[in-house]
Tab-separated table of C-alpha atoms in Angstrom:
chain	number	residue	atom	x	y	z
A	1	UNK	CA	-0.978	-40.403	-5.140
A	2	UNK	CA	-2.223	-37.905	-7.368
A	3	UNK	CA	-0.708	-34.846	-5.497
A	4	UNK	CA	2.266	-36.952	-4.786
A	5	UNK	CA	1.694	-36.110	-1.032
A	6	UNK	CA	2.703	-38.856	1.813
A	7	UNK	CA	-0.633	-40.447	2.793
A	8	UNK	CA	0.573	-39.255	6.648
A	9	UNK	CA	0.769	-36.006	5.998
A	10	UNK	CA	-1.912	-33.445	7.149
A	11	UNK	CA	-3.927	-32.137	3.540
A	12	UNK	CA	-4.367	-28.235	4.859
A	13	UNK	CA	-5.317	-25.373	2.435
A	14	UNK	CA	-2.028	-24.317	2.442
A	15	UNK	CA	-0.496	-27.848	1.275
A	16	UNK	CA	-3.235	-28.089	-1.383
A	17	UNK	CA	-1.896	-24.471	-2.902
A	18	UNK	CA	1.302	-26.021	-3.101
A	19	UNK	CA	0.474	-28.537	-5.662
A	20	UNK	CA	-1.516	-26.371	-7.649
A	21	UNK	CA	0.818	-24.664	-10.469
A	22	UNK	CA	1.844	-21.178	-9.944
A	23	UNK	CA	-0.041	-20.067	-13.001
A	24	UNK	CA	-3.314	-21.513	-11.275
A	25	UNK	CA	-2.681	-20.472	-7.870
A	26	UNK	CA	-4.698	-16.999	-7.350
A	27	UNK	CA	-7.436	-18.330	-9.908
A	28	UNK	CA	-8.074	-21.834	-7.647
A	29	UNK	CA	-8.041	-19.767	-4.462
A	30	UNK	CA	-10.178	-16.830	-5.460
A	31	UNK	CA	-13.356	-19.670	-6.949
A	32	UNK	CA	-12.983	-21.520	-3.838
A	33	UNK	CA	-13.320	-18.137	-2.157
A	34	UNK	CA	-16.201	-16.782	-4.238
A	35	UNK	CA	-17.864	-20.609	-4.025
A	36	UNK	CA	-17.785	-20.397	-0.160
A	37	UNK	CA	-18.992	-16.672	-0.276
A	38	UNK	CA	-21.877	-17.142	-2.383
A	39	UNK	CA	-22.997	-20.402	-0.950
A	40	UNK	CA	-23.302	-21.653	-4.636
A	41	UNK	CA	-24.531	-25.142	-4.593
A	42	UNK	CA	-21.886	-26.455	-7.147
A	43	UNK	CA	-18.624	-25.424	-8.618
A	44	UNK	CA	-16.357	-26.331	-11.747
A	45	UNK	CA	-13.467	-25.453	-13.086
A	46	UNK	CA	-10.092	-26.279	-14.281
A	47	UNK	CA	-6.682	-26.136	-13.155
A	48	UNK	CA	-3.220	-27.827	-12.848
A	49	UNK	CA	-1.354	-29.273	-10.135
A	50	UNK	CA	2.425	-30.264	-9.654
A	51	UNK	CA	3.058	-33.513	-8.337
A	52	UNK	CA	5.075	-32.910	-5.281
A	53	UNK	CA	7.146	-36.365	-5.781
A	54	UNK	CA	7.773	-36.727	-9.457
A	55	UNK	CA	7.100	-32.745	-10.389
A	56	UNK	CA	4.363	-34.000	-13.636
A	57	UNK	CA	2.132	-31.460	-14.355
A	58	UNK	CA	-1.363	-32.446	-14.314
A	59	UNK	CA	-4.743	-31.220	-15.428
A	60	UNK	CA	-7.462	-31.462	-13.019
A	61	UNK	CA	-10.984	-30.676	-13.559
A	62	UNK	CA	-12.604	-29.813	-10.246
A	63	UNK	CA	-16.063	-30.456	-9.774
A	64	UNK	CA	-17.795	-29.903	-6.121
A	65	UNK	CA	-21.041	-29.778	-4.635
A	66	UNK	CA	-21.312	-28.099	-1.230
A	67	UNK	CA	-23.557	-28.307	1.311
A	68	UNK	CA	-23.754	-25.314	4.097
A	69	UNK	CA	-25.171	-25.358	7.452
């Protein structure tokens, strides 16, 4: 709903770059990249993401905690 994605659809990297504005894109790729390198325990940032149905720019504030094996 929020990506404006069909709920059938696979969610892939690639398909979550496409809804994040093209202003955002190399920032939101090169944290999740430095996040998975690092193996830092938690994340946050900000970013936007077009909605892929009604194009509305939203403001999404990303917050993860990962867990490695």
């Amino acid at each position: 709903a929020m990506y404006g994605v069909d709920e059938n659809e696979e969610i892939t990297f690639d398909a979550f770059k496409r809804c994040v504005h093209a202003d955002d894109r190399a920032m939101v790729e090169q944290r999740i990249v430095e996040m998975i390198s690092a193996q830092k325990p938690t994340s946050q940032f900000s970013f936007r993401i077009i909605n892929q149905k009604s194009h509305d720019v939203r403001h999404v504030f990303m917050y993860a905690k990962n867990e490695y094996d």
